[in-house]
Coordinates of C-alpha atoms and ligand atoms in Angstrom, one line a residue:
M1 CA 60.0 -11.6 16.2
A2 CA 58.6 -13.9 13.5
R3 CA 54.9 -13.8 13.0
V4 CA 53.3 -16.7 11.2
Y5 CA 50.6 -16.7 8.6
N6 CA 47.8 -18.1 10.8
F7 CA 45.0 -19.8 8.8
S8 CA 43.0 -20.8 11.9
A9 CA 39.2 -20.8 11.6
G10 CA 39.0 -19.2 15.0
P11 CA 40.3 -17.6 17.1
S12 CA 42.2 -16.2 14.2
M13 CA 44.5 -13.5 13.1
L14 CA 44.0 -9.9 14.1
P15 CA 45.3 -6.9 12.1
E16 CA 48.9 -6.2 13.0
A17 CA 48.3 -2.5 13.2
V18 CA 45.6 -3.2 15.8
L19 CA 47.8 -5.4 17.9
K20 CA 50.5 -2.8 17.9
Q21 CA 48.1 -0.1 19.0
A22 CA 46.8 -2.3 21.8
A23 CA 50.3 -3.0 22.9
A24 CA 51.2 0.7 22.9
E25 CA 48.1 1.5 25.0
M26 CA 48.4 -1.5 27.3
L27 CA 49.8 0.3 30.4
D28 CA 48.2 3.7 29.9
Y29 CA 45.1 4.0 27.8
Q30 CA 45.0 7.6 26.5
G31 CA 46.3 9.3 29.6
S32 CA 44.0 7.4 32.0
G33 CA 47.0 5.9 33.7
Q34 CA 45.4 2.4 33.5
S35 CA 45.0 -0.4 31.0
V36 CA 41.5 -1.0 29.6
M37 CA 41.7 -4.4 31.3
E38 CA 41.8 -2.6 34.7
M39 CA 39.2 0.1 34.3
S40 CA 35.6 0.2 35.7
H41 CA 32.9 -0.5 33.2
R42 CA 31.0 2.3 34.8
S43 CA 33.8 4.9 34.1
K44 CA 33.5 7.7 31.7
V45 CA 36.6 6.5 29.8
F46 CA 35.0 3.1 29.2
D47 CA 31.7 4.6 28.4
N48 CA 33.5 6.4 25.5
I49 CA 35.1 3.2 24.3
I50 CA 31.8 1.2 24.1
K51 CA 29.9 4.1 22.6
E52 CA 32.5 4.7 20.0
A53 CA 32.7 1.0 19.2
E54 CA 28.9 1.0 18.7
K55 CA 29.0 4.1 16.5
D56 CA 31.8 2.8 14.3
L57 CA 30.0 -0.6 13.9
R58 CA 26.8 1.3 13.0
D59 CA 28.7 3.3 10.4
L60 CA 30.4 0.2 8.9
L61 CA 27.2 -1.8 8.5
N62 CA 24.8 1.1 8.0
I63 CA 22.7 -0.1 10.8
P64 CA 19.2 1.5 10.8
D65 CA 18.1 3.5 13.9
N66 CA 15.4 1.0 14.7
Y67 CA 18.0 -1.7 15.5
K68 CA 19.8 -2.1 18.8
V69 CA 23.4 -3.2 19.1
L70 CA 24.1 -5.4 22.1
F71 CA 27.6 -6.5 23.3
L72 CA 27.1 -9.9 25.0
Q73 CA 29.1 -12.8 26.3
G74 CA 28.6 -16.6 26.3
G75 CA 29.8 -17.1 22.8
A76 CA 27.8 -17.7 19.7
S77 CA 26.7 -21.0 21.2
Q78 CA 24.8 -19.3 23.9
Q79 CA 22.7 -17.5 21.3
F80 CA 21.6 -20.9 20.1
A81 CA 19.4 -20.8 23.2
A82 CA 18.8 -17.1 23.5
V83 CA 17.3 -16.8 20.1
P84 CA 14.4 -19.2 20.6
M85 CA 13.9 -18.1 24.2
N86 CA 13.5 -14.5 23.0
L87 CA 11.9 -14.9 19.6
M88 CA 9.6 -17.9 19.9
K89 CA 6.1 -16.5 20.5
N90 CA 4.1 -19.1 18.7
G91 CA 6.6 -21.7 19.7
V92 CA 7.6 -22.5 16.2
A93 CA 10.8 -21.8 14.2
D94 CA 12.2 -23.0 10.8
Y95 CA 15.9 -23.9 10.5
I96 CA 18.0 -24.3 7.4
I97 CA 20.7 -26.9 8.2
T98 CA 23.8 -26.1 6.3
G99 CA 26.4 -27.4 8.7
Q100 CA 27.3 -28.2 12.3
W101 CA 26.7 -24.8 13.7
A102 CA 23.2 -24.5 12.2
K103 CA 22.5 -28.0 13.4
K104 CA 23.5 -27.2 16.9
A105 CA 21.3 -24.1 16.9
Y106 CA 18.4 -26.3 15.7
E107 CA 19.0 -28.9 18.3
E108 CA 19.1 -26.3 21.0
A109 CA 15.9 -24.6 19.8
K110 CA 14.0 -27.9 20.1
K111 CA 14.3 -27.4 23.9
Y112 CA 12.1 -24.4 23.8
G113 CA 9.5 -25.1 21.1
K114 CA 8.9 -26.8 17.8
A115 CA 12.0 -26.3 15.6
V116 CA 11.6 -27.6 12.1
A117 CA 14.4 -28.4 9.7
V118 CA 12.9 -27.0 6.4
A119 CA 16.1 -27.7 4.4
S120 CA 19.4 -29.4 4.8
S121 CA 22.5 -30.2 2.8
A122 CA 23.6 -33.0 5.2
D123 CA 23.1 -35.5 2.3
E124 CA 26.4 -34.3 0.7
T125 CA 28.4 -33.4 3.8
F126 CA 27.2 -29.8 3.7
S127 CA 29.2 -29.1 0.6
Y128 CA 26.4 -26.9 -0.9
I129 CA 23.7 -24.5 0.1
P130 CA 20.2 -25.9 -0.6
D131 CA 17.7 -24.1 -2.8
C132 CA 15.8 -21.9 -0.5
S133 CA 13.5 -20.2 -2.9
D134 CA 10.3 -22.1 -2.0
L135 CA 10.6 -23.8 1.3
P136 CA 7.7 -25.2 3.3
I137 CA 7.8 -22.3 5.8
D138 CA 5.4 -22.8 8.7
D139 CA 2.5 -20.4 8.7
D140 CA 3.1 -19.7 12.4
A141 CA 6.9 -19.8 12.3
D142 CA 8.3 -17.0 14.5
Y143 CA 11.5 -16.8 12.5
V144 CA 13.6 -18.6 9.8
Y145 CA 17.2 -19.3 10.9
I146 CA 20.3 -19.5 8.9
C147 CA 24.1 -19.8 9.5
H148 CA 25.2 -17.3 6.9
N149 CA 28.8 -18.6 6.4
N150 CA 29.5 -22.2 7.2
T151 CA 32.9 -22.0 8.9
I152 CA 33.6 -25.7 8.9
Y153 CA 32.4 -26.6 5.4
G154 CA 33.3 -23.4 3.5
T155 CA 30.0 -22.5 2.0
S156 CA 27.9 -19.3 2.3
F157 CA 24.6 -17.9 1.3
K158 CA 24.8 -15.8 -1.9
T159 CA 21.0 -15.4 -2.0
L160 CA 18.9 -15.2 1.1
P161 CA 16.1 -17.7 1.6
N162 CA 12.6 -16.7 0.7
T163 CA 11.2 -16.6 4.2
K164 CA 7.6 -15.9 3.0
G165 CA 7.4 -12.8 5.2
K166 CA 8.9 -14.4 8.3
I167 CA 11.7 -12.8 10.2
L168 CA 15.2 -13.9 9.2
V169 CA 17.7 -14.7 11.9
A170 CA 21.4 -15.2 11.0
D171 CA 24.5 -16.4 12.7
M172 CA 27.3 -14.4 11.0
S173 CA 30.1 -15.4 13.3
S174 CA 32.5 -16.2 10.5
D175 CA 31.7 -13.6 7.8
I176 CA 30.5 -10.4 9.5
L177 CA 32.3 -7.3 8.2
S178 CA 33.8 -9.2 5.3
Q179 CA 31.4 -7.5 3.0
P180 CA 28.5 -5.1 3.2
V181 CA 25.3 -6.4 4.7
N182 CA 21.7 -5.1 4.3
V183 CA 20.8 -5.2 7.9
S184 CA 17.1 -4.6 7.1
D185 CA 16.8 -8.0 5.6
Y186 CA 17.1 -9.5 9.0
G187 CA 15.3 -9.3 12.3
L188 CA 18.4 -10.4 14.2
I189 CA 22.0 -10.9 13.3
Y190 CA 24.5 -12.1 15.8
F191 CA 28.2 -13.1 15.7
G192 CA 30.9 -14.3 18.1
V193 CA 33.8 -11.9 17.4
Q194 CA 36.7 -14.3 17.5
K195 CA 36.6 -15.2 13.8
N196 CA 36.6 -11.9 12.0
V197 CA 36.5 -9.1 14.5
G198 CA 38.4 -9.4 17.9
P199 CA 39.5 -11.7 20.7
A200 CA 37.1 -14.4 21.9
G201 CA 34.6 -13.5 24.6
V202 CA 32.4 -11.0 23.0
V203 CA 29.2 -11.7 21.0
I204 CA 27.5 -8.9 19.2
A205 CA 23.7 -9.0 18.5
I206 CA 22.0 -6.5 16.1
I207 CA 18.3 -6.8 16.7
R208 CA 15.3 -4.9 15.4
E209 CA 13.7 -3.0 18.3
D210 CA 10.2 -4.4 17.9
L211 CA 11.6 -8.0 18.5
I212 CA 12.8 -7.1 22.0
R213 CA 10.0 -8.3 24.2
D214 CA 9.1 -7.5 27.7
D215 CA 6.5 -10.3 27.9
L216 CA 8.9 -13.2 28.1
P217 CA 8.1 -16.2 30.4
E218 CA 9.4 -15.8 34.0
S219 CA 11.7 -18.8 33.4
V220 CA 13.9 -17.0 30.8
P221 CA 17.1 -16.1 32.7
T222 CA 17.6 -12.4 33.2
M223 CA 21.0 -12.4 31.5
L224 CA 19.6 -14.1 28.4
K225 CA 16.8 -11.6 27.8
Y226 CA 17.6 -9.1 25.0
K227 CA 15.4 -6.7 26.9
T228 CA 17.7 -6.7 29.9
Q229 CA 20.8 -6.0 27.8
A230 CA 19.1 -3.4 25.6
D231 CA 17.7 -1.5 28.6
A232 CA 21.1 -1.4 30.3
E233 CA 22.9 -0.5 27.0
S234 CA 25.0 -3.8 27.4
L235 CA 26.1 -2.8 30.9
Y236 CA 23.6 -4.8 33.0
N237 CA 26.6 -6.6 34.5
T238 CA 30.4 -6.4 33.8
P239 CA 31.0 -6.8 30.1
N240 CA 34.2 -8.0 28.4
C241 CA 35.6 -4.5 28.5
W242 CA 38.9 -5.3 26.9
G243 CA 37.3 -7.4 24.2
I244 CA 34.9 -4.6 23.3
Y245 CA 37.9 -2.2 23.2
M246 CA 39.7 -4.5 20.8
C247 CA 36.6 -4.8 18.5
G248 CA 36.5 -1.0 18.5
L249 CA 40.1 -0.8 17.3
V250 CA 39.2 -3.3 14.5
F251 CA 36.2 -1.2 13.5
K252 CA 38.5 1.8 13.2
W253 CA 41.0 -0.2 11.2
L254 CA 38.2 -1.2 8.8
K255 CA 37.1 2.4 8.4
S256 CA 40.6 3.5 7.7
L257 CA 40.8 0.9 4.9
G258 CA 37.7 2.4 3.3
G259 CA 34.9 0.3 4.9
L260 CA 33.2 -2.9 3.8
E261 CA 33.0 -2.3 0.1
Q262 CA 36.8 -2.0 0.1
M263 CA 37.2 -5.0 2.4
Q264 CA 35.0 -7.1 0.1
K265 CA 37.2 -6.3 -2.8
I266 CA 40.3 -7.4 -0.9
N267 CA 38.5 -10.5 0.3
E268 CA 37.4 -11.4 -3.3
K269 CA 41.0 -10.9 -4.5
K270 CA 42.4 -13.2 -1.8
A271 CA 39.8 -15.9 -2.2
G272 CA 40.2 -15.6 -6.0
I273 CA 43.9 -16.3 -5.8
L274 CA 43.3 -19.5 -3.8
Y275 CA 40.3 -20.8 -5.6
N276 CA 41.9 -20.2 -9.0
F277 CA 44.9 -22.2 -7.9
L278 CA 42.7 -25.0 -6.6
D279 CA 40.7 -25.1 -9.9
N280 CA 43.9 -25.5 -11.9
S281 CA 45.9 -27.8 -9.6
K282 CA 46.3 -31.5 -10.4
M283 CA 47.0 -32.3 -6.8
F284 CA 44.7 -30.1 -4.7
R285 CA 41.0 -29.4 -5.1
G286 CA 38.3 -27.5 -3.3
T287 CA 35.5 -29.6 -1.7
V288 CA 32.4 -27.4 -2.1
R289 CA 30.1 -26.5 -5.0
K290 CA 31.6 -23.6 -6.8
E291 CA 28.6 -21.2 -6.6
D292 CA 28.4 -21.6 -2.9
R293 CA 32.0 -21.0 -2.0
S294 CA 32.8 -19.0 1.1
L295 CA 35.1 -15.9 0.8
M296 CA 36.4 -16.7 4.3
N297 CA 36.9 -20.5 4.8
V298 CA 38.5 -22.5 2.0
P299 CA 38.5 -26.3 2.5
F300 CA 40.6 -28.4 0.1
V301 CA 42.0 -31.9 -0.2
T302 CA 44.4 -34.0 -2.1
D303 CA 43.5 -37.6 -3.1
S304 CA 45.6 -39.1 -0.3
E305 CA 45.5 -38.8 3.4
E306 CA 49.2 -39.3 3.5
L307 CA 49.8 -36.4 1.2
N308 CA 47.4 -34.2 3.2
A309 CA 49.4 -35.0 6.4
K310 CA 52.7 -34.3 4.7
F311 CA 51.4 -31.0 3.3
I312 CA 50.1 -29.8 6.7
K313 CA 53.4 -30.7 8.4
E314 CA 55.6 -29.0 5.8
A315 CA 53.4 -26.0 5.6
T316 CA 53.5 -25.6 9.4
E317 CA 57.3 -25.7 9.3
A318 CA 57.3 -23.0 6.6
G319 CA 55.2 -20.7 8.8
F320 CA 51.7 -21.4 7.4
V321 CA 49.9 -22.6 10.5
N322 CA 46.5 -24.1 11.4
L323 CA 45.8 -25.5 7.9
K324 CA 44.4 -28.8 9.2
G325 CA 40.7 -29.2 8.2
H326 CA 38.0 -29.6 10.8
R327 CA 37.9 -33.1 12.3
S328 CA 34.5 -33.8 10.7
V329 CA 35.8 -33.0 7.2
G330 CA 39.5 -33.9 7.1
G331 CA 41.9 -32.5 4.6
M332 CA 42.9 -28.9 4.8
R333 CA 41.1 -25.6 5.4
A334 CA 42.6 -22.1 4.9
S335 CA 40.6 -19.4 6.8
I336 CA 41.4 -16.1 5.2
Y337 CA 39.5 -13.6 7.3
N338 CA 39.8 -9.8 7.0
A339 CA 43.1 -9.7 8.9
M340 CA 44.9 -12.2 6.6
P341 CA 47.0 -10.0 4.2
V342 CA 46.9 -10.7 0.4
E343 CA 50.5 -11.5 0.6
G344 CA 49.7 -14.4 3.0
V345 CA 47.5 -16.0 0.5
E346 CA 50.0 -15.4 -2.4
K347 CA 52.8 -17.0 -0.4
L348 CA 50.6 -20.0 0.6
V349 CA 49.7 -20.6 -3.1
E350 CA 53.4 -20.4 -4.0
F351 CA 54.1 -22.9 -1.3
M352 CA 51.4 -25.2 -2.6
K353 CA 52.8 -25.0 -6.2
E354 CA 56.2 -26.0 -4.9
F355 CA 54.7 -28.8 -2.9
E356 CA 52.9 -30.1 -5.9
A357 CA 56.0 -30.0 -8.1
N358 CA 58.0 -31.8 -5.4
N359 CA 55.5 -34.6 -4.9
Q360 CA 54.5 -35.6 -8.4
Ligands
LIG401 C1 32.8 -20.6 15.7 C2 31.3 -20.5 15.4 C3 30.3 -20.7 16.4 C4 30.7 -21.0 17.8 O1 31.2 -19.9 18.5 P1 31.5 -19.9 20.0 O2 31.7 -18.4 20.3 O3 32.7 -20.8 20.3 O4 30.3 -20.4 20.7 C5 29.0 -20.6 16.0 N1 28.7 -20.3 14.7 C6 29.6 -20.1 13.8 C7 29.2 -19.8 12.4 C8 31.0 -20.2 14.1 O5 31.9 -20.1 13.1

């Protein structure tokens, strides 16, 4: 069995230890005589799985007691609609446009009220995070929205926007659990799990209790109300049981490593190895402003399309897969989420050095 180094932006690598445990438990989960894929979501055994997953996530992120954790479906993209449907009271929200995902969320919010783009980095292909220290926040804005890590462009917020007292909502699909988060800075955090946590099909929302409303318009679909999901403890209907179980295994893996402070150190080390190489290479260079660089997604280019294509082809043959950049940016992108071992990044950099030497 040869496993590749998978630099995909998502779905992406999972920790090998977690995959092995899932394989070992596939036919008989802890003496239940069944796979987690087969069991009732109303069973005692699954109840333990989801409760334990929630507890471990709460431990990892230090989630305060006045926040609910919801296990949802529909992808991060469904939250683009759920957020304005649930949080727009005055019908106004301010969006900071730092890439395609933020833009999609903004476009979706326009369907439900007045969404205002208060800042954007579209002028330079989203290669930086705009200054958000003094934005024209609307007096009656219900929330300010950010995409915390921009998966496609490789930027992330190092300083949170000054929301002037408004609630902050963040899409953390591509950097949740990569480093500690101060949950109290946010009214709502949500993330699709397929980038940095588990298999596709689960979205987790962490929401401050007082933002869960029971006075929503009749027209809001039952399934999209946070209230429905919160009241039913994420079991209003059948959830993605197996996906939640896998997320739970990843939470345990993170705890066994020493939690998010430790994970952050490892991620800084990995990103440092790659950025340091890019900063010194004569052939490859990073594409975003240094101070806004993501720890998770590292886009880079050479000066030639031909060379980019040759690099991607040869890297793939050598077992470094999914390095092609997003179609809107071109070039290359290495996504180095939690599950990518340090060794994977070291070997990639060795390969890049060789490629550079052979293609002078
Ligand atoms: C991948 C991604 C999404 C879209 O996720 P889906 O689950 O496919 O809807 C949204 N936001 C960010 C930041 C992402 O990286």
